[in-house]
Short mmCIF file of C-alpha atoms in Angstrom, two decimals:
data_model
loop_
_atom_site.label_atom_id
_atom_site.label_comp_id
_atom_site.label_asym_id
_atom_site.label_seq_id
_atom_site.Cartn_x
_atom_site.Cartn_y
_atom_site.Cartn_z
CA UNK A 1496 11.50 -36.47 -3.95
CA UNK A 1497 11.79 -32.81 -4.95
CA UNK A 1498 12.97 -31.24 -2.16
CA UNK A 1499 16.59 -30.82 -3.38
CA UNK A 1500 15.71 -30.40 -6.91
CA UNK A 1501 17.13 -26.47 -7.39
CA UNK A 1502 20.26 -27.67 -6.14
CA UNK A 1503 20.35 -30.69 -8.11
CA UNK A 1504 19.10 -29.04 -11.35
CA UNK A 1505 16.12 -30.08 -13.55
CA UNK A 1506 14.96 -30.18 -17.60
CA UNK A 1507 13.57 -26.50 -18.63
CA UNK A 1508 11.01 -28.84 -20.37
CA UNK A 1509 9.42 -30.70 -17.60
CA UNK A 1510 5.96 -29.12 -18.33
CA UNK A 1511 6.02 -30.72 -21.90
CA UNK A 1512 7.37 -33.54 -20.73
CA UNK A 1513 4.44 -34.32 -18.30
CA UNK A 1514 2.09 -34.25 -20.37
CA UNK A 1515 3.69 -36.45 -22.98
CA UNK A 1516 3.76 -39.35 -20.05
CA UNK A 1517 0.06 -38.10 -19.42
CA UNK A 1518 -0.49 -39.25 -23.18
CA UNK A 1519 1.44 -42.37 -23.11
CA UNK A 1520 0.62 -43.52 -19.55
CA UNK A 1521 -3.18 -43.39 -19.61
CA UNK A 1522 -4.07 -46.07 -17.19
CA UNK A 1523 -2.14 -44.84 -14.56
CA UNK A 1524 -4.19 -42.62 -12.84
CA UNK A 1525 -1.64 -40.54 -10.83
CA UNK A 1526 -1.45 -39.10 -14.24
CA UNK A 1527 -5.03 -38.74 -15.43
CA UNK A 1528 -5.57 -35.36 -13.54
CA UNK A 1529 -2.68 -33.40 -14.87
CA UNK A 1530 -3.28 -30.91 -17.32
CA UNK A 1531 -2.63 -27.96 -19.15
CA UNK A 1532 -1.52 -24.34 -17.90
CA UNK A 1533 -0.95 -20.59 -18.77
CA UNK A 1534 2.72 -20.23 -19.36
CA UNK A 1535 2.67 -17.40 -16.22
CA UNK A 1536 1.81 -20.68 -13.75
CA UNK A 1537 5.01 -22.53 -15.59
CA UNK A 1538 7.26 -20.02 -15.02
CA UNK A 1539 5.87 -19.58 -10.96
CA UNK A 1540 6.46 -23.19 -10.59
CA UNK A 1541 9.68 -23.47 -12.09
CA UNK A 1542 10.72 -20.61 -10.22
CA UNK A 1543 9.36 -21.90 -7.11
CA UNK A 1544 11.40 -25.75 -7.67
CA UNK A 1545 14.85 -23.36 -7.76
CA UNK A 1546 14.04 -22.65 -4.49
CA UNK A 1547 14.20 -26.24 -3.42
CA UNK A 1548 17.82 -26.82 -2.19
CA UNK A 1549 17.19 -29.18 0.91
CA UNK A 1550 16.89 -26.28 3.29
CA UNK A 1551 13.17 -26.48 3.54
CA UNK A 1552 13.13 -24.63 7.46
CA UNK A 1553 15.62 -21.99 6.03
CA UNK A 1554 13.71 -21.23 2.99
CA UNK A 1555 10.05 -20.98 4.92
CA UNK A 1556 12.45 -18.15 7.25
CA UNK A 1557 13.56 -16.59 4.33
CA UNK A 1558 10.07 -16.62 2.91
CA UNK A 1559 8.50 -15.19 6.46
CA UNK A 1560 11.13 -12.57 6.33
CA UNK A 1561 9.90 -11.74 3.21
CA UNK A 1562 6.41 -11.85 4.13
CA UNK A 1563 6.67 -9.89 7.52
CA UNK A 1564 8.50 -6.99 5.60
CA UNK A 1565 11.84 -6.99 7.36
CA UNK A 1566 13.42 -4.84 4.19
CA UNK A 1567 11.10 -1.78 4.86
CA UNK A 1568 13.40 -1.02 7.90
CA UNK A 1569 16.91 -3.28 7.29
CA UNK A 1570 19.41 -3.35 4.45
CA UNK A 1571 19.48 -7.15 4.08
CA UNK A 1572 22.16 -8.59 1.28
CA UNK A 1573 22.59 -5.05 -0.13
CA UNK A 1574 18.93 -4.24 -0.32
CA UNK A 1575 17.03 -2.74 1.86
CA UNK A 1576 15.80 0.73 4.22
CA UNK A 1577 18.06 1.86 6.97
CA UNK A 1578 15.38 2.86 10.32
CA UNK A 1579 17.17 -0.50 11.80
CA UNK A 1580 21.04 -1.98 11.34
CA UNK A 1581 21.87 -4.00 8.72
CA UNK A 1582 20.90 -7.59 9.52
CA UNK A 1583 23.39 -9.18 6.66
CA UNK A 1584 25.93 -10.27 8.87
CA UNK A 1585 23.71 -10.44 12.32
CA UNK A 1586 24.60 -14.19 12.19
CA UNK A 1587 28.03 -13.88 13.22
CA UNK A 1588 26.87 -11.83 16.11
CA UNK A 1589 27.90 -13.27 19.66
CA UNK A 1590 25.48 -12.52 22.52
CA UNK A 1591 27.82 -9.77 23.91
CA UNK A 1592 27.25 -8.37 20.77
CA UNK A 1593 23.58 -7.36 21.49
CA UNK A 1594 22.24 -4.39 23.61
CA UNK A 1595 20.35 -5.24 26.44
CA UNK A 1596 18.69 -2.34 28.62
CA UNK A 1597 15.46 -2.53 28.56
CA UNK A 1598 12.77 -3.73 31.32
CA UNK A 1599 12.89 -7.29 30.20
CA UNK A 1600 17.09 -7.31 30.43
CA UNK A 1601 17.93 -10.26 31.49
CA UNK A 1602 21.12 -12.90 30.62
CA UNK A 1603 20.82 -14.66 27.54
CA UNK A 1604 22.92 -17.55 26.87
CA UNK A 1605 22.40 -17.92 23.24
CA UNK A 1606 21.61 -15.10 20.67
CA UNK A 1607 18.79 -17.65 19.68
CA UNK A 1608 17.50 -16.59 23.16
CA UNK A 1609 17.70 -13.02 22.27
CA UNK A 1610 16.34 -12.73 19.04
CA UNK A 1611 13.13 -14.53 20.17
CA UNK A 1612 12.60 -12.11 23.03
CA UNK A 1613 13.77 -8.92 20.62
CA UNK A 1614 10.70 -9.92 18.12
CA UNK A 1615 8.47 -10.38 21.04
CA UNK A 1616 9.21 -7.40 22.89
CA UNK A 1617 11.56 -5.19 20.91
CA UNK A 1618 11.61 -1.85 23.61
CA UNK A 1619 11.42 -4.34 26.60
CA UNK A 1620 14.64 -5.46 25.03
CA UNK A 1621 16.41 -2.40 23.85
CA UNK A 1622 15.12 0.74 25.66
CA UNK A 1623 14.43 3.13 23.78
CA UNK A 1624 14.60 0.74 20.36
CA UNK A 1625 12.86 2.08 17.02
CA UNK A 1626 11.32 -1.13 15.91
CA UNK A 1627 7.54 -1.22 16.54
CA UNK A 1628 6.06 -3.83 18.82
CA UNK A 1629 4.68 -6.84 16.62
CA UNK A 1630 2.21 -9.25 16.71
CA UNK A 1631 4.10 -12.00 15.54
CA UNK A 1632 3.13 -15.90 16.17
CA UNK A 1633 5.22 -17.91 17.66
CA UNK A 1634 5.93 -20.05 14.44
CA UNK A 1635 7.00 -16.53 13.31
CA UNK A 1636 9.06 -15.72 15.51
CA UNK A 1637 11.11 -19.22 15.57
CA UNK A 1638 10.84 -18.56 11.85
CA UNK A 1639 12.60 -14.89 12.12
CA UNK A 1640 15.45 -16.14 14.56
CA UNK A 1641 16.37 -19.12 12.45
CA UNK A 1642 16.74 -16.42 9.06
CA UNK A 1643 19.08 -14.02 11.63
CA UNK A 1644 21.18 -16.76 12.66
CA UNK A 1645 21.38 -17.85 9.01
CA UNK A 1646 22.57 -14.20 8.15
CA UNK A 1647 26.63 -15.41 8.82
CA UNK A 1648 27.79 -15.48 5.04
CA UNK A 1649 31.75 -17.50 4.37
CA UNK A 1650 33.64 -17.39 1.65
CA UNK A 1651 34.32 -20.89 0.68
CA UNK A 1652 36.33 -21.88 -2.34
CA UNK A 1653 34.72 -21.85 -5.60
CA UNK A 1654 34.62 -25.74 -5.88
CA UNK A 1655 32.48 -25.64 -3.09
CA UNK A 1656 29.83 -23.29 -4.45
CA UNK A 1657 26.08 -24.31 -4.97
CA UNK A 1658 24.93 -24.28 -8.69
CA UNK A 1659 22.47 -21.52 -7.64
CA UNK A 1660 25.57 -19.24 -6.15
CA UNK A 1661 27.47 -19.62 -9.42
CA UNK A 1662 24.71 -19.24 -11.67
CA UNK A 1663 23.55 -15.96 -9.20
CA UNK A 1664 27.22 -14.84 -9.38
CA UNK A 1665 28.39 -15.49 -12.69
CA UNK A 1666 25.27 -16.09 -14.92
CA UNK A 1667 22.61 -13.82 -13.80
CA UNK A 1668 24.43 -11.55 -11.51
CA UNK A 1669 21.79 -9.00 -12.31
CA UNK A 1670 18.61 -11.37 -11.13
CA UNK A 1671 17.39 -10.71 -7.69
CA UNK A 1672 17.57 -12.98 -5.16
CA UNK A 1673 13.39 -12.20 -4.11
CA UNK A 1674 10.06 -12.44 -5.94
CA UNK A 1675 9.67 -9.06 -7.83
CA UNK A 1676 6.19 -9.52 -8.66
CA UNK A 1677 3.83 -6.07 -7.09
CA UNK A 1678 2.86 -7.89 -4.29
CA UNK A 1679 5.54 -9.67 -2.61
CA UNK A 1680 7.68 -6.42 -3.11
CA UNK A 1681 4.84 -4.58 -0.96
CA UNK A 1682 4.65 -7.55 1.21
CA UNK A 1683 8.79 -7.39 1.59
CA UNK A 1684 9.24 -3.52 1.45
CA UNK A 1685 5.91 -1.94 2.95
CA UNK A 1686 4.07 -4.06 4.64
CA UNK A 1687 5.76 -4.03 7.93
CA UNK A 1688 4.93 -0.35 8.39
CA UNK A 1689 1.36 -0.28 6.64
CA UNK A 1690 -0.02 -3.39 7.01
CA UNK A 1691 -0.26 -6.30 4.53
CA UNK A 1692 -3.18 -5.18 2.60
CA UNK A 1693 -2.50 -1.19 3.46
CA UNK A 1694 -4.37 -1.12 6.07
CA UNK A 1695 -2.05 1.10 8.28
CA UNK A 1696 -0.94 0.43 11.90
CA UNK A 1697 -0.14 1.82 14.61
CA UNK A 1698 2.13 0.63 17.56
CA UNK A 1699 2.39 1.16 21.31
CA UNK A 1700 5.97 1.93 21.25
CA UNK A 1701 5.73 4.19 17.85
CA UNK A 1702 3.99 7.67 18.35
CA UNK A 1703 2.66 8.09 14.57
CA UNK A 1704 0.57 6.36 12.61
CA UNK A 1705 1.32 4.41 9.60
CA UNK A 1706 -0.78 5.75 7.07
CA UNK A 1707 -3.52 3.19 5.52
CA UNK A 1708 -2.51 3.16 1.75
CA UNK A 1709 -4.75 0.40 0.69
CA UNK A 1710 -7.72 2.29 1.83
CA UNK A 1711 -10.70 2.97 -0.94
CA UNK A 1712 -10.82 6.22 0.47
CA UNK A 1713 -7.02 6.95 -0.34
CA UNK A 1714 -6.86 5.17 -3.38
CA UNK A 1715 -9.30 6.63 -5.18
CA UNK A 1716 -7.94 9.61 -4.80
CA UNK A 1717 -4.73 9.41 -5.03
CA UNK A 1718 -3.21 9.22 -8.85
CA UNK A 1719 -0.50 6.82 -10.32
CA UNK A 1720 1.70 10.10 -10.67
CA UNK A 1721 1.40 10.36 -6.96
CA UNK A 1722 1.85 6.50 -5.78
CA UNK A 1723 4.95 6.35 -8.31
CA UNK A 1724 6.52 9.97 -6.59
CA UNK A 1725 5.89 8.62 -3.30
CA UNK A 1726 7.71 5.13 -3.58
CA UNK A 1727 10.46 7.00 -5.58
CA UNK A 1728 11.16 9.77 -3.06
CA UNK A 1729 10.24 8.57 0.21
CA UNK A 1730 9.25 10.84 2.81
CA UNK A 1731 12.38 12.59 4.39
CA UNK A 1732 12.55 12.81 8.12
CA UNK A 1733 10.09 10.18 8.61
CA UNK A 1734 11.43 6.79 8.18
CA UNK A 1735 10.20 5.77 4.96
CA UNK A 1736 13.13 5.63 2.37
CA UNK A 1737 13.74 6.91 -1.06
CA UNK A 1738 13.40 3.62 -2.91
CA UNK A 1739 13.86 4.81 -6.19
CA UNK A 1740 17.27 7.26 -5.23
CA UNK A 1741 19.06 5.22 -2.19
CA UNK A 1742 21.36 2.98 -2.78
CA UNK A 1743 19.86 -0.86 -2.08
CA UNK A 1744 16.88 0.75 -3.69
CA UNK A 1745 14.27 -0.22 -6.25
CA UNK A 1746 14.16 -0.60 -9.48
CA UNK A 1747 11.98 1.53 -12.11
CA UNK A 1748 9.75 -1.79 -12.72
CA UNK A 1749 9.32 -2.85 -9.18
CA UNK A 1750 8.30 0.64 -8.16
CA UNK A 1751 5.79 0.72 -11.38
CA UNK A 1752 4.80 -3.08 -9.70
CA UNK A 1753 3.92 -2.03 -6.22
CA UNK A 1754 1.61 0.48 -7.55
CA UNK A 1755 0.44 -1.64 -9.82
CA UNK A 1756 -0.64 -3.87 -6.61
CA UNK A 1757 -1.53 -0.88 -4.82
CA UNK A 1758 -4.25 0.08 -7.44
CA UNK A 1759 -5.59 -3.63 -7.22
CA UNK A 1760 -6.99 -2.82 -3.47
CA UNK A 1761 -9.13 -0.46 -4.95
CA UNK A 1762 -12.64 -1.89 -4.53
CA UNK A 1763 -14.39 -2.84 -7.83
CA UNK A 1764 -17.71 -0.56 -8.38
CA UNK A 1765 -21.05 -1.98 -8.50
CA UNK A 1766 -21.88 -2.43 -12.45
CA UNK A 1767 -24.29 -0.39 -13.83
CA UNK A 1768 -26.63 -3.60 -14.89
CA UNK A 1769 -26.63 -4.02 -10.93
CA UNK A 1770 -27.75 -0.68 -9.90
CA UNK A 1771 -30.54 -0.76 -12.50
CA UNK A 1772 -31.95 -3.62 -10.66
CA UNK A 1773 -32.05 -2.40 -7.29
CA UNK A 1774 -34.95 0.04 -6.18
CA UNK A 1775 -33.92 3.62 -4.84
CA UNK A 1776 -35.05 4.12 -1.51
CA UNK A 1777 -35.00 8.31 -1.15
CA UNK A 1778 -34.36 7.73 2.68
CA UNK A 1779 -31.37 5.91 1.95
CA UNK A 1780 -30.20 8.05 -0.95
CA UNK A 1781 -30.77 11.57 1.03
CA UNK A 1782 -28.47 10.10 3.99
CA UNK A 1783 -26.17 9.04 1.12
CA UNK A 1784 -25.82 12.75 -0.46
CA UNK A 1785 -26.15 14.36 2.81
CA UNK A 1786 -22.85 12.59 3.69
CA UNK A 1787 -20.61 12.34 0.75
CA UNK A 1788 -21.97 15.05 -1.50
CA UNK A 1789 -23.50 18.00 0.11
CA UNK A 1790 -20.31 19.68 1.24
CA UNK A 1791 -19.10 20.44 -1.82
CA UNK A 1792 -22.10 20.65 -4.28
CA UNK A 1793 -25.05 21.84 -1.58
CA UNK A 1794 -27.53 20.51 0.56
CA UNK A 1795 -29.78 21.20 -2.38
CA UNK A 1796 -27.62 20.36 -5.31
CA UNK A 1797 -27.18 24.21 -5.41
CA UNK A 1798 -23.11 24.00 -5.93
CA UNK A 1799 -20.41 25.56 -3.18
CA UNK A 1800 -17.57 27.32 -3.70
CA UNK A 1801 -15.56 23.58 -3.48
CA UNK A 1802 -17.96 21.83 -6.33
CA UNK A 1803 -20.14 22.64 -9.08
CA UNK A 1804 -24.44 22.85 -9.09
CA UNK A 1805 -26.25 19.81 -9.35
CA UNK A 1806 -30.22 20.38 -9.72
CA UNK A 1807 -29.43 22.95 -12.88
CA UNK A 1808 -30.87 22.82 -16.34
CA UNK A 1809 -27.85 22.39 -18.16
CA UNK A 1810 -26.73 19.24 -15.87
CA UNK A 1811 -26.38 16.31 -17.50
CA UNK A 1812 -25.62 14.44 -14.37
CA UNK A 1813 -29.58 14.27 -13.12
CA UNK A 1814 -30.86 13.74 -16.20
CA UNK A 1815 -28.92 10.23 -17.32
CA UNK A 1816 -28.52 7.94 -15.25
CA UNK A 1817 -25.69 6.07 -16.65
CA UNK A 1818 -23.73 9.24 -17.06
CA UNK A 1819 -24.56 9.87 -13.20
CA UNK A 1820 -23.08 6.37 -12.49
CA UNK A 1821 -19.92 6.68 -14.20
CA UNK A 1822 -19.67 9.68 -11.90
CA UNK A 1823 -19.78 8.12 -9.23
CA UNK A 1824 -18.47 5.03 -9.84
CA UNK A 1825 -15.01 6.38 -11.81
CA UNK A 1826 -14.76 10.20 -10.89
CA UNK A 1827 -13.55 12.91 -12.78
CA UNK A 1828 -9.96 13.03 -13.77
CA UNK A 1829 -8.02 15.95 -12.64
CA UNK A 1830 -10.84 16.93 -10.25
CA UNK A 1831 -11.12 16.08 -6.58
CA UNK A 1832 -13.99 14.15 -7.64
CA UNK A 1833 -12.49 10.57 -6.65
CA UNK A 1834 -14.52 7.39 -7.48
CA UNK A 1835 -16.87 6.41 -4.62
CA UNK A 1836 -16.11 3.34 -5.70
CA UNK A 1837 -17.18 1.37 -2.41
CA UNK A 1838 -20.66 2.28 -2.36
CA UNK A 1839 -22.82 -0.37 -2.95
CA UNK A 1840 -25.55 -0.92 -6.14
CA UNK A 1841 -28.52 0.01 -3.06
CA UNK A 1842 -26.73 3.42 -2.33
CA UNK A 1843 -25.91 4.26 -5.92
CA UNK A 1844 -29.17 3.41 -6.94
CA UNK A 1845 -30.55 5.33 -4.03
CA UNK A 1846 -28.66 8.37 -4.40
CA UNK A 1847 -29.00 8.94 -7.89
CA UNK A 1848 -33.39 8.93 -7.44
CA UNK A 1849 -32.62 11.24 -4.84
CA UNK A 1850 -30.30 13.78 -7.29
CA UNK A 1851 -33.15 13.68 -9.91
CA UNK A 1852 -35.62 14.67 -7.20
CA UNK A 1853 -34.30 17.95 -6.15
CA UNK A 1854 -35.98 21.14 -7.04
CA UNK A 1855 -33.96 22.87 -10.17
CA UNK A 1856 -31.63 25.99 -9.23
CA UNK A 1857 -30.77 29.10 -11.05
CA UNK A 1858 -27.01 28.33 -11.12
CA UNK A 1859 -25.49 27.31 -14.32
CA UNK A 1860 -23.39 24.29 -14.32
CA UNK A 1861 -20.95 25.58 -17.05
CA UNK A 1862 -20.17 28.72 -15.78
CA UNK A 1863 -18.99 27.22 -12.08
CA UNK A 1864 -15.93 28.33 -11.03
CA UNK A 1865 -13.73 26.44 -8.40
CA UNK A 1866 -13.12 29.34 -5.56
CA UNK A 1867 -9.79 30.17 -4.05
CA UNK A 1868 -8.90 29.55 -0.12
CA UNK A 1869 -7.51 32.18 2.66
CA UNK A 1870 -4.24 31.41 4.22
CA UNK A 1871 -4.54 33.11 7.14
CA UNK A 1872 -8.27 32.15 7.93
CA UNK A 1873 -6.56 28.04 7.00
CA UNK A 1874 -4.12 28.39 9.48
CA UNK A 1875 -6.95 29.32 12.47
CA UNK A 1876 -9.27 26.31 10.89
CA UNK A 1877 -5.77 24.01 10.72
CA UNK A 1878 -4.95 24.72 14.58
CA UNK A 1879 -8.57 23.79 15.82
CA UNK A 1880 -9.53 20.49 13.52
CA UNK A 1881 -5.43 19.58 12.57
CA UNK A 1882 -2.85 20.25 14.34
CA UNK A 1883 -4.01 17.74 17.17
CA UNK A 1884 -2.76 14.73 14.48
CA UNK A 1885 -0.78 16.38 12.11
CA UNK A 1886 1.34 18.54 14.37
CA UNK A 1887 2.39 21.97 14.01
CA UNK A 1888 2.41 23.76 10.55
CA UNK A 1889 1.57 19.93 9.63
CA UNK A 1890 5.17 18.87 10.67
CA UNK A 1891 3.72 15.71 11.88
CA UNK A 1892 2.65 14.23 15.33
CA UNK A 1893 0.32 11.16 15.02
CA UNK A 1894 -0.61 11.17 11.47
CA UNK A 1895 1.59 11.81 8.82
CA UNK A 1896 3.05 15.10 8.16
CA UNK A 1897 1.52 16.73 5.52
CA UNK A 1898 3.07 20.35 5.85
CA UNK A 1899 6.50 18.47 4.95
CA UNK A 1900 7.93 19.35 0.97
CA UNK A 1901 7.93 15.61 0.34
CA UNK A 1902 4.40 15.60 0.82
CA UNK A 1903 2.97 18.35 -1.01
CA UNK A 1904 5.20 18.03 -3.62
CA UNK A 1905 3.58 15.10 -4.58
CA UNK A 1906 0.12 15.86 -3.55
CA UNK A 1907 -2.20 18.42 -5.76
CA UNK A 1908 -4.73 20.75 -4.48
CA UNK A 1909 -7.22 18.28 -5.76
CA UNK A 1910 -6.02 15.61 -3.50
CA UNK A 1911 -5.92 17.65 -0.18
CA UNK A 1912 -9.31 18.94 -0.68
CA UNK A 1913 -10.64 15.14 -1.21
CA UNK A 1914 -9.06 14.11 1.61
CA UNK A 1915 -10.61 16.84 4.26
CA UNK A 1916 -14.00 16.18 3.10
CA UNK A 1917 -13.91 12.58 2.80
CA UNK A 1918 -11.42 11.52 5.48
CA UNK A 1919 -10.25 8.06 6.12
CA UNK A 1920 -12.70 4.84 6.83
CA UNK A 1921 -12.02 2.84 9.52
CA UNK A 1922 -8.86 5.43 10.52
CA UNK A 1923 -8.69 8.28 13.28
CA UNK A 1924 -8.91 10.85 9.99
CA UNK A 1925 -12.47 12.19 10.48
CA UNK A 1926 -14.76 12.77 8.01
CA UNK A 1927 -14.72 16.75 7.68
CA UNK A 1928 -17.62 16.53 5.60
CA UNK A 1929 -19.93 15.78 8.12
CA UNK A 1930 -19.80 16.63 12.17
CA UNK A 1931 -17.95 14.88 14.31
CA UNK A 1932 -17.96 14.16 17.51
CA UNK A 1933 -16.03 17.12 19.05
CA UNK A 1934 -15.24 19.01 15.59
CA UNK A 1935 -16.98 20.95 13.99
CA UNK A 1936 -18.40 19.89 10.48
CA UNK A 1937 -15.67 22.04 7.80
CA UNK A 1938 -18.23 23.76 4.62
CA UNK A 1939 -16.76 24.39 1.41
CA UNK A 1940 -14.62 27.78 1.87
CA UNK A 1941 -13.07 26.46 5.70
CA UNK A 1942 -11.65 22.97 3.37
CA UNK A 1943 -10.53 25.90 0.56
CA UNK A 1944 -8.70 27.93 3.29
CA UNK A 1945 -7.36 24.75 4.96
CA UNK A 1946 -5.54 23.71 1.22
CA UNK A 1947 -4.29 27.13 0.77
CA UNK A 1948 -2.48 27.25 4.32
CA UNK A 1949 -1.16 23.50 3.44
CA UNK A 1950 0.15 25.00 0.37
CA UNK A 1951 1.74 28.29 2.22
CA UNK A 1952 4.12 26.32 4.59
CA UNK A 1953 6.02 25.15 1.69
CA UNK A 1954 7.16 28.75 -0.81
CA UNK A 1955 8.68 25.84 -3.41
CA UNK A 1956 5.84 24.85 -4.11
CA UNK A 1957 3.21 27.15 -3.77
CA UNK A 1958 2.88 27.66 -6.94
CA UNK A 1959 1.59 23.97 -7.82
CA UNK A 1960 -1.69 23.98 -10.23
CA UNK A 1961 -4.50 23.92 -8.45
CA UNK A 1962 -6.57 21.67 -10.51
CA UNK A 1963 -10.05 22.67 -9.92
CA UNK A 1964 -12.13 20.80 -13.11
CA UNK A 1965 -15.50 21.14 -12.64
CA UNK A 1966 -16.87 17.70 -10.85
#
């Protein structure tokens, strides 16, 4: 029985010594199958058996509250962001210690009673309350009340202490009391606004939109720099915190972690190999340029003011194939030429036959300029196709506000542009690149103006460098 083996204490070696009774106990086959292990799955383990203190219930709460990302919102132990109260003492709350003015108010006779029908219903609860309507389970929710009534800390006198509190205390009072591994910090710090994987949400009792920062279309545009900026200085004014300034904050290597998980969502390309073996189909590839290419380098490969000429003499890019894929499949640094990552080997393949097939054009590759937006022209294009989501001058509405000095302080010229023309799968951010269903389809100098009006509501940084490489 291991279940009270962290309290209890147990032999650094025990790996070794398991498979030195593997070796000696050969005819006993409960020991037969074990086997060897990369030191990273030793260390999980042990780490995992210090956990064991015969509180199996409270450590699967303290796990879900982990999991379910209660920290993004609520200083818990110290640690934590501040859109809710602190939940480290919310055990020693009495049920006259809880609002209750919402539709469902009713009597409660235990605060057991009210934290179950808080995590179901948090606004039918508390009028006018900030946390967003869940989708918890029920095992989640008995789960979540058992880790708030747990939340009622003592002191007790030091003969009484666990071996865990003193060593926590005394021994490695600098050793966090959470998995700090990229993705359980995203699962404890992020996930409860944009989703487990980053896929965004959006809840009935929360205007905006939590922005989906595990899609391909974001990540592969978006740069370390950026993700590393963003963790570190939040975005003031709405709700997400400064992890790397506040106090109860992150750490330099956590913050490097979470983007470290971050850029593991990113979708693996097709290798080349692959795309070699599939057969282009020029129907396939045409509809394949004709939405992700032709806004910024032509319908006929003839370049735009937003990306260079295609079908020229001097283009490498439809004349090798590999160099075409590694295009395509990795980008071009510094450019707003993100990896298309998520296209399959059929579409590659496809839209590559279909590059090499258009007619050559006078325009010389090398001499392409990137071209320079209007302001004032932006702001008329902004107001029609923008402000619906993003509010006002960008200040925000139902997607996030990207006229704000967090935001483009962290975001080049090369990132906005991207992200007009290519949108958001799967999200309410359209596709500007191609027409939408009531908007108008954006060409190369309305996404130019649109980037130089972003860049105008902020005088600090208009200035930033534009980027621009050719793509």
């Amino acid at each position: 029985d291991i279940s009270s083996v962290g309290y209890k204490g147990f032999r650094s070696d025990w790996h070794k010594r398991h498979l030195a009774l593997r070796d000696s106990l050969k005819a006993s086959p409960w020991i037969e199958s074990y086997g060897s292990m990369p030191a990273q799955d030793e260390t999980r383990i042990s780490d995992y058996l210090r956990t064991l203190v015969g509180a199996p219930q409270l450590m699967k709460a303290q796990m879900a509250a982990m999991r379910l990302g209660c920290r993004g919102c609520h200083v818990i132990d110290g640690i934590g962001g501040e859109e809710g109260p602190d939940l480290t003492l919310v055990g020693h709350k009495t049920v006259a210690d809880f609002p209750i003015s919402g539709t469902l108010s009713a009597s409660y006779d235990t605060p057991a009673e009210w934290h179950k029908a808080h995590f179901r219903d948090p606004v039918g609860v508390v009028a006018g309350s900030t946390m967003p309507s869940q989708d918890f389970s029920a095992r989640d929710i008995e789960l979540l009340t058992l880790f708030a009534l747990s939340k009622r800390p003592k002191e007790l006198p030091r003969e009484y202490w666990t071996k865990d509190r003193i060593r926590a205390t005394y021994i490695e009072s600098d050793k966090r009391t959470f998995a700090t591994d990229g993705e359980s910090l995203f699962s404890a710090f992020c996930s409860g606004c944009h989703g487990q994987r980053g896929e965004g949400r959006t809840y009935g009792n929360r205007p905006a939109t939590f922005p989906a920062i595990g899609n391909p279309d974001f990540l592969t545009i978006a740069s370390d720099q950026q993700l590393r900026k963003t963790v570190h200085e939040g975005r003031p004014g709405r709700g997400m915190p400064s992890w790397g300034t506040k106090e109860g904050g992150l750490r330099p290597a956590e913050m490097d972690s979470i983007v470290t998980f971050m850029r593991s969502l990113e979708p693996k390309p097709p290798s080349f190999s692959e795309v070699q073996t599939r057969k282009a189909d020029k129907n396939l590839g045409g509809a394949v340029y004709a939405r992700e290419c032709a806004v910024c380098h032509g319908a006929r490969g003839e370049g735009t003011l937003l990306g260079s000429p295609l079908a020229t003499t001097d283009n490498r890019v439809t004349k090798d194939n590999h160099a075409a894929y590694t295009v395509l499949a990795n980008g071009v640094p510094k450019s707003s030429m993100g990896a298309y990552s998520y296209l399959s080997a059929n579409e590659i393949s496809s839209v590559l036959d279909f590059m090499r097939s258009m007619p050559l054009t006078t325009a010389k590759r090398q001499t392409w300029q990137i071209g320079t937006g209007d302001a004032v022209r932006g702001k008329t294009t902004f107001d029609h196709a923008c402000a619906g989501c993003h509010g006002d001058a960008g200040k925000g509405n139902i997607a996030p506000a990207i006229g704000s000095p967090s935001f483009l302080s962290s975001a080049d010229d090369n990132f906005i542009l991207a992200t007009i023309v290519r949108g958001r799968t799967g999200t309410v951010m359209q596709h500007f690149g191609s027409a939408n269903i009531g908007l108008r389809q954006l060409d190369a100098s309305d996404v130019l103006d649109v980037t130089a009006y972003l860049r105008s509501l902020s005088p600090l940084f208009a200035s930033s460098p534009k980027g621009g490489s050719a793509q």
